Amino acid sequence: MKQDGADKSKRRFLTGAATVVGGTGLVLTAVPFINYWLPSARTKAAGAPVEVDVSKLEPGQRVSPEWRGKPVWVLRRDERMLETLPELEDQLRDPESKVASQQPPYAQNRHRSLKPEYLVLVGICTHLGCSPLFEPEPGVYGDDWLGGFFCPCHGSKFDLAGRVYQGVPAPTNLVVPPYRFADDGTVVVGEDPQDGGAA
Ligand code: FES
């Protein structure tokens, strides 16, 4: 009996100790969790708008800054590139950019941009996230290729406005991020034109 009583009190002690340890563990793990979710200065900076100097871009050239950890392309389309845009629309999945999530309202037009000349895109394939290749020359990926972006992972094709072809794995057009022109030679990625505020 004495032995049983000793065992019981030992069990009570162990149970109590486990509870305390468990409780302490909860407190110890809760604090870093809360800290983890507080946005750091670095995280805030990573979401900040990015200014892109396009003043020296020649027609046909592209720059690739990073915004929010993603590649962004700013392409200055030349006349030939712009002329291709109406030509293959019957082969595109969403030629009128009706899927609203893929661009801001001010880019819901044939050229998918504020100014026809400048195309701004997030350079990530809408299938599984590879980065497509820029191939401006016609005919490189078949007779229906007038230049655009080709994803090497599973063969998705996008035209020179980032609009996806039919019959490829990518379900939607490439994303146009929010952006505005601060002046003729400066694009600000991450801000809308209406208010100049952070998007
Ligand atoms: S990730 Fe681009 S086609 Fe699959």
mmCIF file of C-alpha atoms and ligand atoms in Angstrom:
data_model
loop_
_atom_site.group_PDB
_atom_site.id
_atom_site.type_symbol
_atom_site.label_atom_id
_atom_site.label_comp_id
_atom_site.label_asym_id
_atom_site.label_seq_id
_atom_site.Cartn_x
_atom_site.Cartn_y
_atom_site.Cartn_z
ATOM 1 C CA MET A 1 0.000 0.000 0.000
ATOM 2 C CA LYS A 2 2.768 2.328 0.918
ATOM 3 C CA GLN A 3 4.430 1.391 -2.302
ATOM 4 C CA ASP A 4 1.179 2.223 -4.199
ATOM 5 C CA GLY A 5 0.923 5.582 -2.441
ATOM 6 C CA ALA A 6 4.529 6.372 -3.294
ATOM 7 C CA ASP A 7 3.883 5.398 -6.901
ATOM 8 C CA LYS A 8 0.748 7.553 -7.018
ATOM 9 C CA SER A 9 2.500 10.610 -5.636
ATOM 10 C CA LYS A 10 5.412 9.963 -8.004
ATOM 11 C CA ARG A 11 2.931 9.755 -10.884
ATOM 12 C CA ARG A 12 1.261 12.990 -9.729
ATOM 13 C CA PHE A 13 4.655 14.680 -9.621
ATOM 14 C CA LEU A 14 5.577 13.458 -13.075
ATOM 15 C CA THR A 15 2.191 14.466 -14.494
ATOM 16 C CA GLY A 16 2.511 17.898 -12.895
ATOM 17 C CA ALA A 17 6.065 18.267 -14.139
ATOM 18 C CA ALA A 18 5.002 17.286 -17.650
ATOM 19 C CA THR A 19 2.214 19.878 -17.518
ATOM 20 C CA VAL A 20 4.628 22.579 -16.408
ATOM 21 C CA VAL A 21 7.144 21.585 -19.050
ATOM 22 C CA GLY A 22 4.365 21.461 -21.630
ATOM 23 C CA GLY A 23 3.141 24.891 -20.536
ATOM 24 C CA THR A 24 6.638 26.307 -20.603
ATOM 25 C CA GLY A 25 7.120 24.827 -24.035
ATOM 26 C CA LEU A 26 3.945 26.509 -25.178
ATOM 27 C CA VAL A 27 5.157 29.894 -23.926
ATOM 28 C CA LEU A 28 8.633 29.378 -25.370
ATOM 29 C CA THR A 29 7.306 28.411 -28.767
ATOM 30 C CA ALA A 30 4.557 31.047 -28.824
ATOM 31 C CA VAL A 31 6.930 34.006 -28.470
ATOM 32 C CA PRO A 32 9.121 33.250 -31.489
ATOM 33 C CA PHE A 33 5.982 32.480 -33.503
ATOM 34 C CA ILE A 34 4.572 35.939 -32.789
ATOM 35 C CA ASN A 35 7.938 37.544 -33.536
ATOM 36 C CA TYR A 36 8.122 35.584 -36.746
ATOM 37 C CA TRP A 37 4.911 37.084 -38.046
ATOM 38 C CA LEU A 38 5.812 40.685 -37.233
ATOM 39 C CA PRO A 39 6.988 42.171 -40.542
ATOM 40 C CA SER A 40 10.672 43.031 -40.402
ATOM 41 C CA ALA A 41 12.156 46.118 -42.045
ATOM 42 C CA ARG A 42 13.613 43.756 -44.629
ATOM 43 C CA THR A 43 10.188 42.278 -45.369
ATOM 44 C CA LYS A 44 8.715 45.760 -45.724
ATOM 45 C CA ALA A 45 11.538 46.748 -48.070
ATOM 46 C CA ALA A 46 10.945 43.591 -50.113
ATOM 47 C CA GLY A 47 7.357 44.755 -50.724
ATOM 48 C CA ALA A 48 8.327 48.316 -51.564
ATOM 49 C CA PRO A 49 7.784 49.769 -55.058
ATOM 50 C CA VAL A 50 10.751 49.566 -57.432
ATOM 51 C CA GLU A 51 11.795 52.391 -59.747
ATOM 52 C CA VAL A 52 13.014 51.242 -63.164
ATOM 53 C CA ASP A 53 14.973 53.544 -65.457
ATOM 54 C CA VAL A 54 13.716 52.940 -69.005
ATOM 55 C CA SER A 55 15.097 56.146 -70.490
ATOM 56 C CA LYS A 56 17.945 54.325 -72.268
ATOM 57 C CA LEU A 57 15.952 51.313 -73.465
ATOM 58 C CA GLU A 58 16.059 50.979 -77.235
ATOM 59 C CA PRO A 59 12.998 49.577 -79.068
ATOM 60 C CA GLY A 60 13.134 45.772 -78.733
ATOM 61 C CA GLN A 61 15.164 45.848 -75.510
ATOM 62 C CA ARG A 62 14.120 44.608 -72.095
ATOM 63 C CA VAL A 63 15.231 45.111 -68.492
ATOM 64 C CA SER A 64 14.533 42.654 -65.680
ATOM 65 C CA PRO A 65 14.335 44.214 -62.222
ATOM 66 C CA GLU A 66 13.130 42.303 -59.170
ATOM 67 C CA TRP A 67 9.984 43.256 -57.284
ATOM 68 C CA ARG A 68 8.735 41.448 -54.170
ATOM 69 C CA GLY A 69 11.245 38.687 -54.854
ATOM 70 C CA LYS A 70 9.905 38.079 -58.358
ATOM 71 C CA PRO A 71 11.449 38.821 -61.752
ATOM 72 C CA VAL A 72 9.689 41.632 -63.607
ATOM 73 C CA TRP A 73 10.216 42.379 -67.272
ATOM 74 C CA VAL A 74 9.918 45.814 -68.794
ATOM 75 C CA LEU A 75 10.017 45.430 -72.572
ATOM 76 C CA ARG A 76 10.071 48.364 -74.953
ATOM 77 C CA ARG A 77 8.210 46.952 -77.936
ATOM 78 C CA ASP A 78 9.128 48.133 -81.401
ATOM 79 C CA GLU A 79 6.656 48.762 -84.241
ATOM 80 C CA ARG A 80 6.910 45.224 -85.606
ATOM 81 C CA MET A 81 6.177 43.718 -82.188
ATOM 82 C CA LEU A 82 3.095 45.883 -81.766
ATOM 83 C CA GLU A 83 1.857 44.971 -85.225
ATOM 84 C CA THR A 84 1.870 41.247 -84.310
ATOM 85 C CA LEU A 85 -0.626 41.659 -81.472
ATOM 86 C CA PRO A 86 -3.885 41.467 -83.501
ATOM 87 C CA GLU A 87 -2.651 38.696 -85.789
ATOM 88 C CA LEU A 88 -3.002 35.551 -83.678
ATOM 89 C CA GLU A 89 -5.879 36.402 -81.401
ATOM 90 C CA ASP A 90 -7.957 33.424 -82.576
ATOM 91 C CA GLN A 91 -5.192 31.175 -81.197
ATOM 92 C CA LEU A 92 -5.083 32.775 -77.759
ATOM 93 C CA ARG A 93 -6.981 31.584 -74.703
ATOM 94 C CA ASP A 94 -7.857 35.014 -73.313
ATOM 95 C CA PRO A 95 -7.080 37.576 -76.025
ATOM 96 C CA GLU A 96 -9.140 40.305 -74.349
ATOM 97 C CA SER A 97 -7.605 39.754 -70.916
ATOM 98 C CA LYS A 98 -10.943 38.983 -69.320
ATOM 99 C CA VAL A 99 -9.404 37.124 -66.362
ATOM 100 C CA ALA A 100 -9.268 40.093 -64.021
ATOM 101 C CA SER A 101 -6.657 38.635 -61.665
ATOM 102 C CA GLN A 102 -3.993 38.738 -64.362
ATOM 103 C CA GLN A 103 -3.727 42.506 -64.784
ATOM 104 C CA PRO A 104 -4.935 45.803 -63.303
ATOM 105 C CA PRO A 105 -7.942 47.352 -65.110
ATOM 106 C CA TYR A 106 -5.712 49.888 -66.874
ATOM 107 C CA ALA A 107 -3.872 47.020 -68.607
ATOM 108 C CA GLN A 108 -7.003 45.262 -69.827
ATOM 109 C CA ASN A 109 -6.491 46.146 -73.465
ATOM 110 C CA ARG A 110 -4.900 44.555 -76.523
ATOM 111 C CA HIS A 111 -1.361 45.626 -75.603
ATOM 112 C CA ARG A 112 -1.960 44.943 -71.888
ATOM 113 C CA SER A 113 -0.200 48.116 -70.820
ATOM 114 C CA LEU A 114 -0.540 51.805 -69.993
ATOM 115 C CA LYS A 115 1.489 52.838 -73.054
ATOM 116 C CA PRO A 116 1.450 50.471 -76.043
ATOM 117 C CA GLU A 117 5.211 50.707 -76.381
ATOM 118 C CA TYR A 118 6.070 49.479 -72.873
ATOM 119 C CA LEU A 119 5.068 46.039 -71.617
ATOM 120 C CA VAL A 120 5.475 45.287 -67.897
ATOM 121 C CA LEU A 121 5.061 41.671 -66.780
ATOM 122 C CA VAL A 122 5.853 39.409 -63.847
ATOM 123 C CA GLY A 123 8.240 36.921 -65.455
ATOM 124 C CA ILE A 124 6.741 33.762 -63.968
ATOM 125 C CA CYS A 125 4.837 31.146 -65.951
ATOM 126 C CA THR A 126 1.223 30.752 -64.847
ATOM 127 C CA HIS A 127 1.486 26.964 -65.067
ATOM 128 C CA LEU A 128 3.975 25.907 -62.382
ATOM 129 C CA GLY A 129 6.154 28.958 -61.942
ATOM 130 C CA CYS A 130 9.154 28.562 -64.253
ATOM 131 C CA SER A 131 10.589 31.667 -65.851
ATOM 132 C CA PRO A 132 9.785 31.789 -69.588
ATOM 133 C CA LEU A 133 12.369 32.727 -72.204
ATOM 134 C CA PHE A 134 12.058 35.902 -74.246
ATOM 135 C CA GLU A 135 12.175 35.037 -77.933
ATOM 136 C CA PRO A 136 11.233 38.018 -80.101
ATOM 137 C CA GLU A 137 12.060 36.481 -83.500
ATOM 138 C CA PRO A 138 9.184 35.042 -85.608
ATOM 139 C CA GLY A 139 9.102 31.342 -86.527
ATOM 140 C CA VAL A 140 11.368 30.075 -83.744
ATOM 141 C CA TYR A 141 8.663 27.872 -82.165
ATOM 142 C CA GLY A 142 6.595 27.130 -85.254
ATOM 143 C CA ASP A 143 4.759 28.977 -88.010
ATOM 144 C CA ASP A 144 2.349 30.551 -85.543
ATOM 145 C CA TRP A 145 5.188 32.059 -83.517
ATOM 146 C CA LEU A 146 5.458 35.819 -84.061
ATOM 147 C CA GLY A 147 7.705 36.416 -81.084
ATOM 148 C CA GLY A 148 6.885 36.249 -77.409
ATOM 149 C CA PHE A 149 7.740 34.250 -74.308
ATOM 150 C CA PHE A 150 8.299 30.491 -74.288
ATOM 151 C CA CYS A 151 8.322 28.420 -71.110
ATOM 152 C CA PRO A 152 10.952 25.661 -71.423
ATOM 153 C CA CYS A 153 9.491 23.583 -68.573
ATOM 154 C CA HIS A 154 6.336 22.309 -70.316
ATOM 155 C CA GLY A 155 6.149 24.323 -73.516
ATOM 156 C CA SER A 156 3.652 27.078 -72.724
ATOM 157 C CA LYS A 157 3.696 29.941 -75.193
ATOM 158 C CA PHE A 158 2.771 33.595 -74.667
ATOM 159 C CA ASP A 159 2.640 36.384 -77.231
ATOM 160 C CA LEU A 160 4.349 39.772 -77.036
ATOM 161 C CA ALA A 161 1.659 41.007 -74.642
ATOM 162 C CA GLY A 162 2.044 37.971 -72.343
ATOM 163 C CA ARG A 163 -1.204 36.407 -73.598
ATOM 164 C CA VAL A 164 -1.244 32.625 -73.426
ATOM 165 C CA TYR A 165 -1.777 30.439 -76.486
ATOM 166 C CA GLN A 166 -4.506 27.804 -76.532
ATOM 167 C CA GLY A 167 -3.514 24.140 -76.074
ATOM 168 C CA VAL A 168 -0.615 24.687 -73.652
ATOM 169 C CA PRO A 169 -0.435 23.853 -69.921
ATOM 170 C CA ALA A 170 -0.458 27.454 -68.641
ATOM 171 C CA PRO A 171 -4.069 28.380 -67.851
ATOM 172 C CA THR A 172 -3.880 32.165 -67.936
ATOM 173 C CA ASN A 173 -2.012 35.134 -69.343
ATOM 174 C CA LEU A 174 1.166 36.287 -67.612
ATOM 175 C CA VAL A 175 0.551 38.715 -64.758
ATOM 176 C CA VAL A 176 0.839 42.457 -65.280
ATOM 177 C CA PRO A 177 1.827 43.971 -61.905
ATOM 178 C CA PRO A 178 0.562 47.348 -60.738
ATOM 179 C CA TYR A 179 2.797 50.090 -62.125
ATOM 180 C CA ARG A 180 2.843 53.703 -63.162
ATOM 181 C CA PHE A 181 5.098 56.135 -64.978
ATOM 182 C CA ALA A 182 6.751 58.641 -62.635
ATOM 183 C CA ASP A 183 7.952 60.412 -65.811
ATOM 184 C CA ASP A 184 8.618 59.418 -69.428
ATOM 185 C CA GLY A 185 11.778 57.534 -68.489
ATOM 186 C CA THR A 186 10.823 55.989 -65.157
ATOM 187 C CA VAL A 187 8.480 53.110 -64.418
ATOM 188 C CA VAL A 188 7.478 52.501 -60.799
ATOM 189 C CA VAL A 189 6.536 48.854 -60.284
ATOM 190 C CA GLY A 190 4.229 48.288 -57.313
ATOM 191 C CA GLU A 191 2.231 51.523 -57.530
ATOM 192 C CA ASP A 192 -0.950 52.284 -59.422
ATOM 193 C CA PRO A 193 -1.126 55.364 -61.660
ATOM 194 C CA GLN A 194 -4.302 56.782 -60.109
ATOM 195 C CA ASP A 195 -2.906 57.726 -56.737
ATOM 196 C CA GLY A 196 0.818 57.038 -56.877
ATOM 197 C CA GLY A 197 0.379 55.085 -53.642
ATOM 198 C CA ALA A 198 1.676 51.634 -52.861
ATOM 199 C CA ALA A 199 -0.402 48.879 -54.443
HETATM 200 S S1 FES B 1 5.858 25.932 -65.715
HETATM 201 FE FE1 FES B 1 5.665 26.916 -67.647
HETATM 202 S S2 FES B 1 4.711 25.436 -68.863
HETATM 203 FE FE2 FES B 1 4.857 24.473 -66.955
#
